[in-house]
C-alpha positions as a LaTeX table, in Angstrom:
\begin{tabular}{lrrr}
\hline
Residue & $x$ (\AA) & $y$ (\AA) & $z$ (\AA) \\
\hline
Met1 & $-6.24$ & $-4.61$ & $-57.60$ \\
Arg2 & $-7.85$ & $-7.72$ & $-59.06$ \\
Pro3 & $-9.10$ & $-10.20$ & $-56.40$ \\
Leu4 & $-7.00$ & $-13.11$ & $-57.67$ \\
Lys5 & $-3.77$ & $-11.06$ & $-57.70$ \\
Tyr6 & $-4.61$ & $-9.70$ & $-54.23$ \\
Ile7 & $-5.07$ & $-13.35$ & $-52.94$ \\
Val8 & $-1.85$ & $-14.47$ & $-54.53$ \\
Asp9 & 0.18 & $-11.61$ & $-53.16$ \\
His10 & $-0.98$ & $-12.10$ & $-49.71$ \\
Ala11 & $-0.54$ & $-15.89$ & $-49.96$ \\
Arg12 & 3.11 & $-15.35$ & $-50.83$ \\
Arg13 & 3.49 & $-12.80$ & $-48.03$ \\
Tyr14 & 1.90 & $-15.00$ & $-45.41$ \\
Trp15 & 2.87 & $-18.47$ & $-46.61$ \\
Leu16 & 4.47 & $-19.42$ & $-43.29$ \\
Glu17 & 1.40 & $-18.41$ & $-41.31$ \\
Thr18 & $-0.92$ & $-20.30$ & $-43.66$ \\
Val19 & 1.19 & $-23.41$ & $-43.31$ \\
Thr20 & 1.24 & $-23.02$ & $-39.45$ \\
Phe21 & $-2.46$ & $-22.54$ & $-39.31$ \\
Ala22 & $-2.99$ & $-25.65$ & $-41.51$ \\
Val23 & $-0.68$ & $-27.85$ & $-39.41$ \\
Ala24 & $-1.97$ & $-26.59$ & $-36.05$ \\
Asn25 & $-5.62$ & $-27.25$ & $-37.12$ \\
Ala26 & $-4.65$ & $-30.70$ & $-38.24$ \\
Phe27 & $-3.18$ & $-31.40$ & $-34.83$ \\
Leu28 & $-6.37$ & $-30.16$ & $-33.16$ \\
Val29 & $-8.47$ & $-32.47$ & $-35.40$ \\
Gly30 & $-6.24$ & $-35.40$ & $-34.46$ \\
Val31 & $-6.45$ & $-34.66$ & $-30.74$ \\
Leu32 & $-10.34$ & $-34.30$ & $-30.77$ \\
Gly33 & $-10.61$ & $-37.40$ & $-32.93$ \\
Val34 & $-9.06$ & $-39.71$ & $-30.34$ \\
Asn35 & $-10.71$ & $-38.05$ & $-27.31$ \\
Ser36 & $-14.28$ & $-38.58$ & $-26.18$ \\
His37 & $-13.91$ & $-36.74$ & $-22.86$ \\
His38 & $-15.44$ & $-33.30$ & $-23.65$ \\
Val39 & $-16.17$ & $-31.96$ & $-20.14$ \\
Gly40 & $-15.32$ & $-28.43$ & $-21.15$ \\
Leu41 & $-17.64$ & $-28.29$ & $-24.14$ \\
Glu42 & $-20.49$ & $-29.73$ & $-22.01$ \\
Ala43 & $-19.94$ & $-27.04$ & $-19.46$ \\
Trp44 & $-19.96$ & $-24.31$ & $-22.03$ \\
Ala45 & $-23.23$ & $-25.43$ & $-23.60$ \\
Met46 & $-25.06$ & $-25.89$ & $-20.21$ \\
Lys47 & $-24.20$ & $-22.39$ & $-18.96$ \\
Ala48 & $-24.68$ & $-20.72$ & $-22.31$ \\
Ala49 & $-28.16$ & $-22.20$ & $-22.47$ \\
Glu50 & $-28.94$ & $-20.70$ & $-19.04$ \\
Leu51 & $-27.64$ & $-17.28$ & $-20.20$ \\
Ala52 & $-29.70$ & $-17.48$ & $-23.44$ \\
Ala53 & $-32.77$ & $-18.01$ & $-21.26$ \\
Phe54 & $-31.80$ & $-14.81$ & $-19.27$ \\
Thr55 & $-31.12$ & $-16.95$ & $-16.19$ \\
Leu56 & $-28.15$ & $-16.53$ & $-14.04$ \\
Pro57 & $-26.28$ & $-19.82$ & $-13.73$ \\
Pro58 & $-26.78$ & $-21.33$ & $-10.20$ \\
Ser59 & $-23.42$ & $-22.87$ & $-10.15$ \\
Asn60 & $-20.06$ & $-21.03$ & $-10.21$ \\
Phe61 & $-17.93$ & $-24.23$ & $-10.08$ \\
Tyr62 & $-16.78$ & $-23.39$ & $-13.64$ \\
Pro63 & $-16.08$ & $-19.63$ & $-14.47$ \\
Ile64 & $-18.67$ & $-17.94$ & $-16.61$ \\
Gly65 & $-16.23$ & $-16.68$ & $-19.29$ \\
Pro66 & $-16.42$ & $-19.82$ & $-21.60$ \\
Ala67 & $-20.15$ & $-19.68$ & $-21.60$ \\
Leu68 & $-20.16$ & $-16.00$ & $-22.60$ \\
Leu69 & $-17.74$ & $-16.71$ & $-25.53$ \\
Tyr70 & $-19.95$ & $-19.74$ & $-26.62$ \\
Leu71 & $-23.21$ & $-17.85$ & $-26.25$ \\
Pro72 & $-23.41$ & $-16.49$ & $-29.86$ \\
Phe73 & $-22.83$ & $-19.97$ & $-31.21$ \\
Gln74 & $-25.37$ & $-21.38$ & $-28.81$ \\
Met75 & $-28.01$ & $-18.78$ & $-30.11$ \\
Leu76 & $-27.28$ & $-19.68$ & $-33.65$ \\
Gly77 & $-27.42$ & $-23.36$ & $-33.06$ \\
Ile78 & $-23.75$ & $-24.04$ & $-33.80$ \\
Lys79 & $-22.13$ & $-26.96$ & $-32.02$ \\
Ala80 & $-19.50$ & $-26.20$ & $-29.34$ \\
Val81 & $-16.80$ & $-28.03$ & $-31.31$ \\
Trp82 & $-17.04$ & $-25.42$ & $-34.03$ \\
Ala83 & $-16.69$ & $-22.63$ & $-31.46$ \\
Leu84 & $-13.60$ & $-24.48$ & $-30.23$ \\
Phe85 & $-12.04$ & $-24.31$ & $-33.71$ \\
Phe86 & $-13.10$ & $-20.73$ & $-34.14$ \\
Tyr87 & $-11.34$ & $-19.52$ & $-30.93$ \\
Phe88 & $-8.35$ & $-21.76$ & $-31.59$ \\
Asn89 & $-7.80$ & $-19.92$ & $-34.80$ \\
Ile90 & $-8.45$ & $-16.49$ & $-33.14$ \\
Gly91 & $-5.62$ & $-17.36$ & $-30.73$ \\
Leu92 & $-3.38$ & $-18.38$ & $-33.73$ \\
Phe93 & $-4.27$ & $-15.13$ & $-35.54$ \\
Phe94 & $-3.15$ & $-12.89$ & $-32.55$ \\
Tyr95 & $-0.21$ & $-15.17$ & $-31.88$ \\
Ala96 & 1.06 & $-14.86$ & $-35.53$ \\
Arg97 & 0.37 & $-11.09$ & $-35.37$ \\
Ile98 & 2.65 & $-10.79$ & $-32.35$ \\
Cys99 & 5.26 & $-12.87$ & $-33.98$ \\
Arg100 & 5.22 & $-10.81$ & $-37.14$ \\
Gly101 & 5.66 & $-7.67$ & $-35.05$ \\
Ile102 & 9.08 & $-9.01$ & $-33.75$ \\
Asp103 & 11.80 & $-6.82$ & $-35.26$ \\
Asn104 & 14.22 & $-9.73$ & $-35.98$ \\
Arg105 & 12.49 & $-11.65$ & $-38.83$ \\
Leu106 & 14.24 & $-14.89$ & $-38.12$ \\
Val107 & 13.29 & $-14.78$ & $-34.46$ \\
Gly108 & 9.68 & $-13.96$ & $-35.37$ \\
Arg109 & 9.51 & $-17.05$ & $-37.70$ \\
Met110 & 11.03 & $-19.27$ & $-35.05$ \\
Ala111 & 8.45 & $-17.99$ & $-32.57$ \\
Leu112 & 5.59 & $-18.66$ & $-34.91$ \\
Leu113 & 6.81 & $-22.29$ & $-35.63$ \\
Ala114 & 7.27 & $-22.79$ & $-31.87$ \\
Val115 & 3.46 & $-23.13$ & $-31.51$ \\
Leu116 & 3.79 & $-26.43$ & $-33.46$ \\
Leu117 & 6.51 & $-27.71$ & $-31.11$ \\
Asn118 & 4.49 & $-27.57$ & $-27.85$ \\
Pro119 & 2.89 & $-31.05$ & $-27.54$ \\
Tyr120 & 1.65 & $-30.21$ & $-24.05$ \\
Phe121 & $-0.67$ & $-27.45$ & $-25.48$ \\
Tyr122 & $-2.36$ & $-30.05$ & $-27.80$ \\
Trp123 & $-2.35$ & $-32.76$ & $-25.17$ \\
Ile124 & $-4.11$ & $-30.66$ & $-22.51$ \\
Val125 & $-6.84$ & $-29.73$ & $-24.98$ \\
Lys126 & $-7.89$ & $-33.46$ & $-24.69$ \\
Ser127 & $-9.12$ & $-32.95$ & $-21.14$ \\
Ser128 & $-9.70$ & $-29.10$ & $-20.83$ \\
Gln129 & $-11.00$ & $-27.47$ & $-23.81$ \\
Asp130 & $-11.06$ & $-24.12$ & $-21.88$ \\
Val131 & $-7.34$ & $-23.93$ & $-22.63$ \\
Val132 & $-8.22$ & $-23.04$ & $-26.18$ \\
Leu133 & $-10.29$ & $-20.02$ & $-25.03$ \\
Gln134 & $-7.47$ & $-19.12$ & $-22.62$ \\
Phe135 & $-5.08$ & $-19.17$ & $-25.57$ \\
Ala136 & $-7.37$ & $-16.87$ & $-27.59$ \\
Val137 & $-7.90$ & $-14.40$ & $-24.81$ \\
Leu138 & $-4.33$ & $-14.24$ & $-23.62$ \\
Thr139 & $-2.84$ & $-13.71$ & $-27.14$ \\
Ala140 & $-5.46$ & $-11.01$ & $-27.86$ \\
Ala141 & $-4.76$ & $-9.27$ & $-24.61$ \\
Leu142 & $-0.98$ & $-9.35$ & $-25.26$ \\
Ser143 & $-1.45$ & $-8.07$ & $-28.74$ \\
Phe144 & $-3.46$ & $-5.04$ & $-27.59$ \\
Leu145 & $-1.00$ & $-4.51$ & $-24.84$ \\
Ile146 & 1.90 & $-4.35$ & $-27.27$ \\
Glu147 & $-0.03$ & $-1.93$ & $-29.37$ \\
Gly148 & $-0.58$ & 0.28 & $-26.27$ \\
Arg149 & $-4.42$ & $-0.02$ & $-26.56$ \\
Leu150 & $-4.75$ & $-0.26$ & $-22.76$ \\
Val151 & $-8.53$ & 0.18 & $-22.40$ \\
Val152 & $-9.21$ & $-2.64$ & $-24.86$ \\
Tyr153 & $-6.51$ & $-4.64$ & $-23.17$ \\
Ser154 & $-8.12$ & $-4.07$ & $-19.75$ \\
Leu155 & $-11.53$ & $-5.30$ & $-21.09$ \\
Val156 & $-10.02$ & $-8.36$ & $-22.73$ \\
Ala157 & $-8.05$ & $-9.03$ & $-19.48$ \\
Leu158 & $-11.38$ & $-8.91$ & $-17.64$ \\
Leu159 & $-12.78$ & $-11.56$ & $-19.97$ \\
Gly160 & $-9.65$ & $-13.57$ & $-19.45$ \\
Ser161 & $-10.01$ & $-13.54$ & $-15.71$ \\
Val162 & $-13.39$ & $-15.22$ & $-16.01$ \\
Val163 & $-12.42$ & $-17.66$ & $-18.72$ \\
Arg164 & $-9.57$ & $-19.18$ & $-16.67$ \\
Ser165 & $-9.85$ & $-17.98$ & $-13.08$ \\
Thr166 & $-6.14$ & $-18.28$ & $-12.24$ \\
Asp167 & $-5.30$ & $-15.79$ & $-14.94$ \\
Ile168 & $-6.59$ & $-12.96$ & $-12.60$ \\
Phe169 & $-3.27$ & $-13.31$ & $-10.86$ \\
Val170 & $-1.41$ & $-12.71$ & $-14.16$ \\
Phe171 & $-3.39$ & $-9.57$ & $-15.09$ \\
Ala172 & $-3.52$ & $-8.19$ & $-11.56$ \\
Gly173 & 0.18 & $-8.66$ & $-11.08$ \\
Leu174 & 0.97 & $-7.03$ & $-14.49$ \\
Ala175 & $-1.25$ & $-4.10$ & $-13.50$ \\
Phe176 & 0.60 & $-3.66$ & $-10.20$ \\
Leu177 & 4.02 & $-3.97$ & $-11.72$ \\
Met178 & 3.28 & $-1.57$ & $-14.63$ \\
Tyr179 & 1.82 & 0.94 & $-12.22$ \\
Leu180 & 4.95 & 0.87 & $-10.16$ \\
Arg181 & 6.99 & 1.39 & $-13.29$ \\
Glu182 & 4.87 & 4.07 & $-15.01$ \\
Arg183 & 2.73 & 5.64 & $-12.28$ \\
Arg184 & $-0.10$ & 5.90 & $-14.70$ \\
Ala185 & $-3.74$ & 5.60 & $-13.50$ \\
Ile186 & $-4.79$ & 3.60 & $-16.59$ \\
Trp187 & $-3.20$ & 0.48 & $-14.84$ \\
Ala188 & $-6.00$ & 0.71 & $-12.11$ \\
Leu189 & $-8.62$ & 0.13 & $-14.84$ \\
Phe190 & $-8.39$ & $-3.72$ & $-14.81$ \\
Pro191 & $-8.47$ & $-4.00$ & $-10.97$ \\
Ala192 & $-11.47$ & $-1.54$ & $-10.92$ \\
Leu193 & $-13.42$ & $-3.52$ & $-13.43$ \\
Tyr194 & $-12.69$ & $-6.84$ & $-11.65$ \\
Ile195 & $-14.01$ & $-5.33$ & $-8.34$ \\
Val196 & $-17.35$ & $-5.06$ & $-9.97$ \\
Val197 & $-17.21$ & $-8.74$ & $-10.99$ \\
Ala198 & $-16.05$ & $-9.80$ & $-7.52$ \\
Val199 & $-18.98$ & $-7.88$ & $-5.84$ \\
Phe200 & $-21.39$ & $-9.61$ & $-8.21$ \\
Asn201 & $-19.86$ & $-13.05$ & $-7.52$ \\
Phe202 & $-20.00$ & $-12.47$ & $-3.84$ \\
Ala203 & $-23.65$ & $-11.36$ & $-3.98$ \\
Gln204 & $-24.71$ & $-14.29$ & $-6.29$ \\
Tyr205 & $-22.35$ & $-17.11$ & $-5.16$ \\
Gly206 & $-20.93$ & $-16.12$ & $-1.78$ \\
Ser207 & $-17.36$ & $-15.89$ & $-3.03$ \\
Val208 & $-15.34$ & $-13.13$ & $-4.88$ \\
Ser209 & $-13.68$ & $-15.84$ & $-6.95$ \\
Pro210 & $-14.31$ & $-16.19$ & $-10.69$ \\
Ser211 & $-14.91$ & $-19.87$ & $-9.99$ \\
Leu212 & $-15.34$ & $-22.24$ & $-7.05$ \\
Asn213 & $-13.04$ & $-25.09$ & $-8.13$ \\
Gly214 & $-9.79$ & $-23.95$ & $-6.54$ \\
Gly215 & $-10.13$ & $-26.25$ & $-3.60$ \\
Tyr216 & $-11.11$ & $-29.06$ & $-5.97$ \\
Asn217 & $-7.98$ & $-28.57$ & $-7.89$ \\
Ile218 & $-5.77$ & $-28.51$ & $-4.74$ \\
Phe219 & $-7.55$ & $-31.80$ & $-3.70$ \\
Leu220 & $-6.84$ & $-33.39$ & $-6.94$ \\
Gly221 & $-3.26$ & $-32.18$ & $-7.14$ \\
Gln222 & $-2.41$ & $-33.57$ & $-3.73$ \\
His223 & $-4.54$ & $-36.71$ & $-3.90$ \\
Pro224 & $-2.62$ & $-39.98$ & $-2.97$ \\
Leu225 & $-3.59$ & $-41.52$ & $-6.33$ \\
Tyr226 & $-2.27$ & $-38.68$ & $-8.41$ \\
Ala227 & 1.08 & $-40.37$ & $-9.09$ \\
Val228 & $-0.82$ & $-43.62$ & $-9.90$ \\
Ala229 & $-2.80$ & $-42.09$ & $-12.69$ \\
His230 & 0.25 & $-42.41$ & $-15.02$ \\
Pro231 & 0.80 & $-41.73$ & $-17.91$ \\
His232 & $-1.62$ & $-38.81$ & $-18.19$ \\
Tyr233 & $-1.91$ & $-37.67$ & $-14.54$ \\
Asp234 & $-5.40$ & $-36.71$ & $-15.44$ \\
Ile235 & $-7.11$ & $-37.66$ & $-12.20$ \\
Asp236 & $-10.65$ & $-36.54$ & $-13.21$ \\
Tyr237 & $-10.49$ & $-39.02$ & $-16.06$ \\
Phe238 & $-8.72$ & $-41.54$ & $-13.77$ \\
Phe239 & $-11.60$ & $-41.57$ & $-11.18$ \\
Glu240 & $-14.36$ & $-41.89$ & $-13.87$ \\
His241 & $-12.76$ & $-44.57$ & $-16.07$ \\
Glu242 & $-10.45$ & $-46.63$ & $-13.98$ \\
Gly243 & $-12.89$ & $-48.09$ & $-11.62$ \\
His244 & $-12.43$ & $-45.68$ & $-8.72$ \\
Ser245 & $-15.30$ & $-43.82$ & $-6.98$ \\
Asp246 & $-16.03$ & $-40.20$ & $-7.70$ \\
Pro247 & $-14.21$ & $-38.25$ & $-5.00$ \\
Arg248 & $-17.44$ & $-36.72$ & $-3.79$ \\
Val249 & $-18.61$ & $-40.37$ & $-3.01$ \\
Leu250 & $-15.20$ & $-41.58$ & $-1.95$ \\
Phe251 & $-14.80$ & $-38.83$ & 0.67 \\
Gly252 & $-18.44$ & $-38.21$ & 1.48 \\
Ile253 & $-18.59$ & $-34.61$ & 0.26 \\
Pro254 & $-22.32$ & $-34.07$ & $-0.48$ \\
Arg255 & $-23.21$ & $-31.36$ & $-2.92$ \\
Thr256 & $-26.89$ & $-31.46$ & $-1.92$ \\
Thr257 & $-26.52$ & $-30.33$ & 1.77 \\
Glu258 & $-23.70$ & $-27.77$ & 1.37 \\
Asn259 & $-23.33$ & $-24.80$ & $-0.89$ \\
Glu260 & $-20.47$ & $-24.62$ & $-3.37$ \\
Val261 & $-18.35$ & $-22.33$ & $-1.14$ \\
Gln262 & $-18.50$ & $-24.89$ & 1.74 \\
Val263 & $-17.80$ & $-27.76$ & $-0.55$ \\
Asp264 & $-14.85$ & $-25.94$ & $-2.08$ \\
Val265 & $-13.39$ & $-25.36$ & 1.41 \\
Arg266 & $-13.75$ & $-29.03$ & 2.35 \\
Tyr267 & $-11.88$ & $-30.01$ & $-0.90$ \\
Arg268 & $-9.18$ & $-27.53$ & $-0.09$ \\
Asp269 & $-8.79$ & $-28.74$ & 3.51 \\
Leu270 & $-8.59$ & $-32.28$ & 2.32 \\
Gly271 & $-5.95$ & $-31.42$ & $-0.21$ \\
Phe272 & $-3.75$ & $-29.71$ & 2.42 \\
Ser273 & $-4.43$ & $-32.74$ & 4.75 \\
Phe274 & $-2.95$ & $-35.05$ & 2.07 \\
Leu275 & 0.05 & $-32.83$ & 1.77 \\
Arg276 & 0.80 & $-32.74$ & 5.51 \\
Glu277 & 0.33 & $-36.52$ & 5.83 \\
Asn278 & 2.90 & $-37.32$ & 3.21 \\
Pro279 & 5.35 & $-34.53$ & 2.39 \\
Gln280 & 7.48 & $-37.00$ & 0.41 \\
Arg281 & 4.61 & $-37.61$ & $-2.01$ \\
Phe282 & 4.15 & $-33.89$ & $-2.32$ \\
Leu283 & 7.81 & $-33.48$ & $-3.37$ \\
Tyr284 & 7.51 & $-36.39$ & $-5.91$ \\
Thr285 & 4.27 & $-35.22$ & $-7.49$ \\
Ser286 & 5.61 & $-31.67$ & $-7.59$ \\
Ala287 & 8.59 & $-32.94$ & $-9.54$ \\
Ile288 & 6.17 & $-34.68$ & $-12.01$ \\
Lys289 & 4.16 & $-31.50$ & $-12.47$ \\
Leu290 & 7.43 & $-29.52$ & $-13.07$ \\
Glu291 & 8.54 & $-32.01$ & $-15.66$ \\
Asn292 & 5.08 & $-31.87$ & $-17.43$ \\
\hline
\end{tabular}
């Protein structure tokens, strides 16, 4: 088949996917164009540089997965923003693949277009670029799961659990439920692989967690100023740009005299303290989060 005819035929067959990719990438360009707060990209580059120098990162505040995914780009001297677009389109590719596998063609097309109708997804990229990597890994894992490639799925799930630490509950819960349903040993593969990661994390960082920011997130989520940070409820940005002190300074949480595990516990305790002091505020902010 001639190359031009091959391209034309595939363009006709995948025209909706092509349009979706183009519009989604335009949305991403727009979001990044108005946002100068690239905390995620900075964290990727810093950790990837340490890995490239064959040095284990001393900090586990952010999970190591994003740095692993950015490492090839770091070694080639490619900026993190291009890695962001690469993984964004990887996520779109697997998402489109899943949609095309839906038996009902109309439902599949509606599902594909739905990725353009989720403003929250594009909004959160403004403050947390790791969401793009999470999107790529989750869609890839789901695609392999649907195809029944469970070993590859387990490996991608392992990567996903160190890209976004909360996703370990997704994959572990799925493994448990599917084992109860099928009684097949293959569902023990992901938990077994993660035990190796957990042992390493404990030996290196003093915690089995993929990251040590759980307490910090509880702290921010229950903070008295959370509801004041309207309209974005991005309290990290709020602290840094609205004239408020950094929480470490505001609440006297020194990183220099305590290790990350101890600091994380202090953040967590403060978060629960905020909750107990004002349960009405907790209900109000929970309603805001549910609405978002």
